[in-house]
PDB file of C-alpha atoms in Angstrom:
ATOM      1  CA  MET A   1     -22.239  41.398  49.710  1.00  0.00           C
ATOM      2  CA  ASN A   2     -25.281  38.453  48.970  1.00  0.00           C
ATOM      3  CA  ILE A   3     -23.058  35.126  46.450  1.00  0.00           C
ATOM      4  CA  VAL A   4     -26.072  35.398  44.612  1.00  0.00           C
ATOM      5  CA  THR A   5     -25.569  39.019  43.429  1.00  0.00           C
ATOM      6  CA  LEU A   6     -22.027  38.287  42.030  1.00  0.00           C
ATOM      7  CA  LEU A   7     -23.135  35.033  40.718  1.00  0.00           C
ATOM      8  CA  PRO A   8     -24.406  36.993  37.354  1.00  0.00           C
ATOM      9  CA  PHE A   9     -21.139  39.215  37.789  1.00  0.00           C
ATOM     10  CA  ILE A  10     -18.855  35.951  37.661  1.00  0.00           C
ATOM     11  CA  VAL A  11     -20.652  34.123  35.188  1.00  0.00           C
ATOM     12  CA  LEU A  12     -20.415  36.803  32.189  1.00  0.00           C
ATOM     13  CA  ILE A  13     -16.279  37.381  32.972  1.00  0.00           C
ATOM     14  CA  GLY A  14     -16.229  33.732  32.934  1.00  0.00           C
ATOM     15  CA  ALA A  15     -17.724  33.591  29.528  1.00  0.00           C
ATOM     16  CA  MET A  16     -16.096  36.570  28.491  1.00  0.00           C
ATOM     17  CA  PHE A  17     -12.457  35.314  29.333  1.00  0.00           C
ATOM     18  CA  LEU A  18     -13.989  31.557  27.413  1.00  0.00           C
ATOM     19  CA  MET A  19     -14.549  33.736  24.222  1.00  0.00           C
ATOM     20  CA  THR A  20     -11.328  35.353  24.000  1.00  0.00           C
ATOM     21  CA  ARG A  21      -9.636  32.541  24.553  1.00  0.00           C
ATOM     22  CA  SER A  22     -10.887  30.742  21.886  1.00  0.00           C
ATOM     23  CA  ALA A  23     -10.512  34.050  19.843  1.00  0.00           C
ATOM     24  CA  LYS A  24      -6.523  33.746  20.678  1.00  0.00           C
ATOM     25  CA  LYS A  25      -6.413  30.078  19.573  1.00  0.00           C
ATOM     26  CA  LYS A  26      -7.315  30.766  16.277  1.00  0.00           C
ATOM     27  CA  GLN A  27      -5.423  33.748  15.361  1.00  0.00           C
ATOM     28  CA  GLN A  28      -2.424  31.060  17.306  1.00  0.00           C
ATOM     29  CA  ALA A  29      -3.007  28.105  14.428  1.00  0.00           C
ATOM     30  CA  ALA A  30      -3.858  30.654  11.749  1.00  0.00           C
ATOM     31  CA  ALA A  31      -0.588  32.298  12.445  1.00  0.00           C
ATOM     32  CA  GLN A  32       1.326  28.407  12.514  1.00  0.00           C
ATOM     33  CA  MET A  33      -0.357  28.170   9.334  1.00  0.00           C
ATOM     34  CA  ARG A  34       0.762  31.081   7.688  1.00  0.00           C
ATOM     35  CA  ASP A  35       4.052  29.863   8.860  1.00  0.00           C
ATOM     36  CA  HIS A  36       4.392  26.886   7.013  1.00  0.00           C
ATOM     37  CA  MET A  37       3.833  28.324   3.574  1.00  0.00           C
ATOM     38  CA  ALA A  38       6.727  27.995   1.310  1.00  0.00           C
ATOM     39  CA  PRO A  39       7.442  28.771  -1.967  1.00  0.00           C
ATOM     40  CA  GLY A  40       6.047  26.519  -4.956  1.00  0.00           C
ATOM     41  CA  THR A  41       2.953  25.256  -2.291  1.00  0.00           C
ATOM     42  CA  GLY A  42      -0.691  26.441  -2.974  1.00  0.00           C
ATOM     43  CA  VAL A  43      -2.906  28.390  -1.283  1.00  0.00           C
ATOM     44  CA  ARG A  44      -6.250  29.829  -1.031  1.00  0.00           C
ATOM     45  CA  THR A  45      -6.754  33.326   0.126  1.00  0.00           C
ATOM     46  CA  ILE A  46      -9.776  34.749   2.245  1.00  0.00           C
ATOM     47  CA  GLY A  47     -11.300  36.426  -0.970  1.00  0.00           C
ATOM     48  CA  GLY A  48     -11.287  32.631  -2.454  1.00  0.00           C
ATOM     49  CA  MET A  49      -8.860  32.969  -4.876  1.00  0.00           C
ATOM     50  CA  TYR A  50      -6.212  29.922  -5.524  1.00  0.00           C
ATOM     51  CA  ALA A  51      -2.807  30.881  -6.242  1.00  0.00           C
ATOM     52  CA  THR A  52       0.902  29.060  -5.550  1.00  0.00           C
ATOM     53  CA  VAL A  53       3.099  31.112  -2.943  1.00  0.00           C
ATOM     54  CA  LYS A  54       6.372  32.045  -4.702  1.00  0.00           C
ATOM     55  CA  GLU A  55       8.041  35.092  -2.787  1.00  0.00           C
ATOM     56  CA  ILE A  56       7.612  35.261   1.384  1.00  0.00           C
ATOM     57  CA  GLY A  57       8.174  38.546   2.437  1.00  0.00           C
ATOM     58  CA  GLU A  58       8.275  40.033   6.066  1.00  0.00           C
ATOM     59  CA  ASP A  59       4.384  41.027   6.340  1.00  0.00           C
ATOM     60  CA  THR A  60       4.035  40.116   2.374  1.00  0.00           C
ATOM     61  CA  VAL A  61       3.488  37.511   0.246  1.00  0.00           C
ATOM     62  CA  THR A  62       3.787  37.635  -3.753  1.00  0.00           C
ATOM     63  CA  LEU A  63       1.339  34.756  -4.863  1.00  0.00           C
ATOM     64  CA  GLU A  64       1.382  33.847  -8.769  1.00  0.00           C
ATOM     65  CA  VAL A  65      -2.576  33.710  -9.855  1.00  0.00           C
ATOM     66  CA  ALA A  66      -2.099  32.773 -13.086  1.00  0.00           C
ATOM     67  CA  PRO A  67       1.158  31.611 -15.588  1.00  0.00           C
ATOM     68  CA  GLY A  68       3.109  34.614 -14.908  1.00  0.00           C
ATOM     69  CA  VAL A  69       0.786  36.798 -13.299  1.00  0.00           C
ATOM     70  CA  HIS A  70       2.409  37.613 -10.029  1.00  0.00           C
ATOM     71  CA  ALA A  71       0.393  39.801  -7.269  1.00  0.00           C
ATOM     72  CA  LEU A  72       1.734  41.592  -3.529  1.00  0.00           C
ATOM     73  CA  TYR A  73      -0.711  39.833  -0.731  1.00  0.00           C
ATOM     74  CA  ALA A  74      -0.530  40.650   3.269  1.00  0.00           C
ATOM     75  CA  LYS A  75       0.359  37.538   5.070  1.00  0.00           C
ATOM     76  CA  ASN A  76      -3.151  37.771   7.160  1.00  0.00           C
ATOM     77  CA  ALA A  77      -5.097  37.661   3.728  1.00  0.00           C
ATOM     78  CA  ILE A  78      -3.781  34.368   3.408  1.00  0.00           C
ATOM     79  CA  GLY A  79      -7.229  31.618   4.066  1.00  0.00           C
ATOM     80  CA  ALA A  80      -5.187  28.174   4.148  1.00  0.00           C
ATOM     81  CA  VAL A  81      -2.204  26.565   2.886  1.00  0.00           C
ATOM     82  CA  LEU A  82      -3.344  23.503   0.703  1.00  0.00           C
ATOM     83  CA  GLU A  83      -1.598  20.179   0.581  1.00  0.00           C
ATOM     84  CA  ASP A  84      -0.285  19.631  -3.246  1.00  0.00           C
ATOM     85  CA  ALA A  85      -2.676  17.104  -3.981  1.00  0.00           C
ATOM     86  CA  GLU A  86      -5.294  19.311  -2.419  1.00  0.00           C
ATOM     87  CA  TYR A  87      -4.523  21.944  -4.416  1.00  0.00           C
ATOM     88  CA  ASN A  88      -3.851  20.190  -7.690  1.00  0.00           C
ATOM     89  CA  ARG A  89      -6.988  18.684  -7.480  1.00  0.00           C
ATOM     90  CA  ILE A  90      -9.335  21.988  -7.216  1.00  0.00           C
ATOM     91  CA  VAL A  91      -6.987  23.856  -9.283  1.00  0.00           C
ATOM     92  CA  HIS A  92      -6.058  21.718 -12.679  1.00  0.00           C
ATOM     93  CA  GLY A  93      -9.128  19.239 -11.566  1.00  0.00           C
ATOM     94  CA  THR A  94      -6.201  16.465 -11.687  1.00  0.00           C
ATOM     95  CA  THR A  95      -7.151  13.055  -9.311  1.00  0.00           C
ATOM     96  CA  ASP A  96      -4.314  10.920  -8.469  1.00  0.00           C
ATOM     97  CA  ASP A  97      -7.038   8.133  -7.643  1.00  0.00           C
ATOM     98  CA  LEU A  98      -6.994   5.532 -10.982  1.00  0.00           C
ATOM     99  CA  THR A  99      -9.997   3.803  -9.546  1.00  0.00           C
ATOM    100  CA  ILE A 100     -12.969   6.788 -10.726  1.00  0.00           C
ATOM    101  CA  ASP A 101     -14.893   5.394 -13.246  1.00  0.00           C
ATOM    102  CA  THR A 102     -14.989   8.464 -15.273  1.00  0.00           C
ATOM    103  CA  PRO A 103     -17.332   8.023 -19.195  1.00  0.00           C
ATOM    104  CA  VAL A 104     -15.499   7.872 -22.361  1.00  0.00           C
ATOM    105  CA  VAL A 105     -15.950  10.551 -24.354  1.00  0.00           C
ATOM    106  CA  PRO A 106     -15.103  10.513 -28.008  1.00  0.00           C
ATOM    107  CA  ASP A 107     -12.499  12.943 -29.645  1.00  0.00           C
ATOM    108  CA  ASP A 108     -14.972  13.633 -33.140  1.00  0.00           C
ATOM    109  CA  ALA A 109     -18.858  12.773 -33.439  1.00  0.00           C
ATOM    110  CA  SER A 110     -18.687  10.634 -35.701  1.00  0.00           C
ATOM    111  CA  SER A 111     -19.854   7.820 -33.604  1.00  0.00           C
ATOM    112  CA  LEU A 112     -23.032   9.940 -33.360  1.00  0.00           C
ATOM    113  CA  THR A 113     -23.432  10.863 -36.371  1.00  0.00           C
ATOM    114  CA  GLU A 114     -23.826   6.868 -37.796  1.00  0.00           C
ATOM    115  CA  ALA A 115     -26.626   5.192 -39.150  1.00  0.00           C
ATOM    116  CA  PRO A 116     -28.872   3.238 -36.703  1.00  0.00           C
ATOM    117  CA  LYS A 117     -28.642  -0.462 -36.895  1.00  0.00           C
ATOM    118  CA  THR A 118     -30.853  -2.161 -38.323  1.00  0.00           C
ATOM    119  CA  ASP A 119     -32.935  -5.185 -36.739  1.00  0.00           C
ATOM    120  CA  LEU A 120     -31.742  -8.382 -38.635  1.00  0.00           C
ATOM    121  CA  THR A 121     -34.948  -9.635 -38.576  1.00  0.00           C
ATOM    122  CA  LYS A 122     -37.251  -6.963 -41.365  1.00  0.00           C
ATOM    123  CA  ASP A 123     -36.481  -6.333 -44.076  1.00  0.00           C
ATOM    124  CA  GLU A 124     -33.421  -4.629 -45.102  1.00  0.00           C
ATOM    125  CA  ASP A 125     -35.352  -1.685 -47.289  1.00  0.00           C
ATOM    126  CA  GLU A 126     -37.736  -0.958 -43.869  1.00  0.00           C
ATOM    127  CA  ALA A 127     -36.024   0.901 -41.738  1.00  0.00           C
ATOM    128  CA  PRO A 128     -36.313   0.572 -37.689  1.00  0.00           C
ATOM    129  CA  LYS A 129     -39.133   2.812 -36.502  1.00  0.00           C
ATOM    130  CA  LEU A 130     -38.116   5.148 -33.336  1.00  0.00           C
ATOM    131  CA  ASP A 131     -41.161   5.283 -30.366  1.00  0.00           C
ATOM    132  CA  LEU A 132     -41.339   8.804 -29.341  1.00  0.00           C
ATOM    133  CA  GLY A 133     -43.621   8.283 -27.166  1.00  0.00           C
ATOM    134  CA  LYS A 134     -46.896   9.176 -28.573  1.00  0.00           C
ATOM    135  CA  HIS A 135     -49.306   7.154 -29.786  1.00  0.00           C
ATOM    136  CA  ASP A 136     -51.235   8.278 -32.912  1.00  0.00           C
ATOM    137  CA  ASP A 137     -55.307   6.734 -31.410  1.00  0.00           C
ATOM    138  CA  ALA A 138     -53.940  10.061 -28.393  1.00  0.00           C
ATOM    139  CA  GLU A 139     -56.329  11.963 -31.083  1.00  0.00           C
ATOM    140  CA  ASP A 140     -59.384   9.931 -30.874  1.00  0.00           C
ATOM    141  CA  GLU A 141     -58.956   9.842 -26.870  1.00  0.00           C
ATOM    142  CA  LYS A 142     -62.254  11.883 -25.407  1.00  0.00           C
ATOM    143  CA  PRO A 143     -62.910  12.964 -22.268  1.00  0.00           C
ATOM    144  CA  GLY A 144     -64.274  10.236 -20.128  1.00  0.00           C
ATOM    145  CA  ASP A 145     -67.708  11.979 -18.690  1.00  0.00           C
ATOM    146  CA  GLY A 146     -68.635  12.730 -22.885  1.00  0.00           C
ATOM    147  CA  LYS A 147     -67.908  16.542 -22.339  1.00  0.00           C
ATOM    148  CA  ALA A 148     -66.361  18.651 -25.139  1.00  0.00           C
ATOM    149  CA  ASP A 149     -64.321  22.079 -23.732  1.00  0.00           C
ATOM    150  CA  GLY A 150     -67.320  23.921 -25.541  1.00  0.00           C
ATOM    151  CA  ASP A 151     -69.678  21.924 -23.742  1.00  0.00           C
ATOM    152  CA  ALA A 152     -72.082  24.208 -20.419  1.00  0.00           C
ATOM    153  CA  GLY A 153     -71.013  22.375 -17.597  1.00  0.00           C
ATOM    154  CA  ALA A 154     -67.655  21.155 -18.527  1.00  0.00           C
ATOM    155  CA  LYS A 155     -64.424  21.111 -15.794  1.00  0.00           C
TER     156      LYS A 155
END
């Protein structure tokens, strides 16, 4: 046989070998990740649920999905084992970074209902006007071409 006729078969076999090799590496990495589970670590299931590991069996894992609620899962259902900081950030919303500037929200609405501060240059009985973006002379404006909506040739 000619080498040119065997070349497509060689390329096909090589591609299949590379694909199965990468799949085996991914499976080994997932198995190694599942071996690092210990009671008390946070995990994410393949369904996207976050839980805490309570017990580890031969092929199963008992997860605490809510305080006092335990569920039995297969080890293969664990999608990721999370670090403590990442798990607390996602589940509890806590951060260890104190440099984040978050706005302070008041505990009550009293600061929102206080009377507006008056302008000292005006009289005490004159309340300041609020500009709501509307002007009084907006009604007096006419279309620039001199035609009204009801006129013939209006746009």
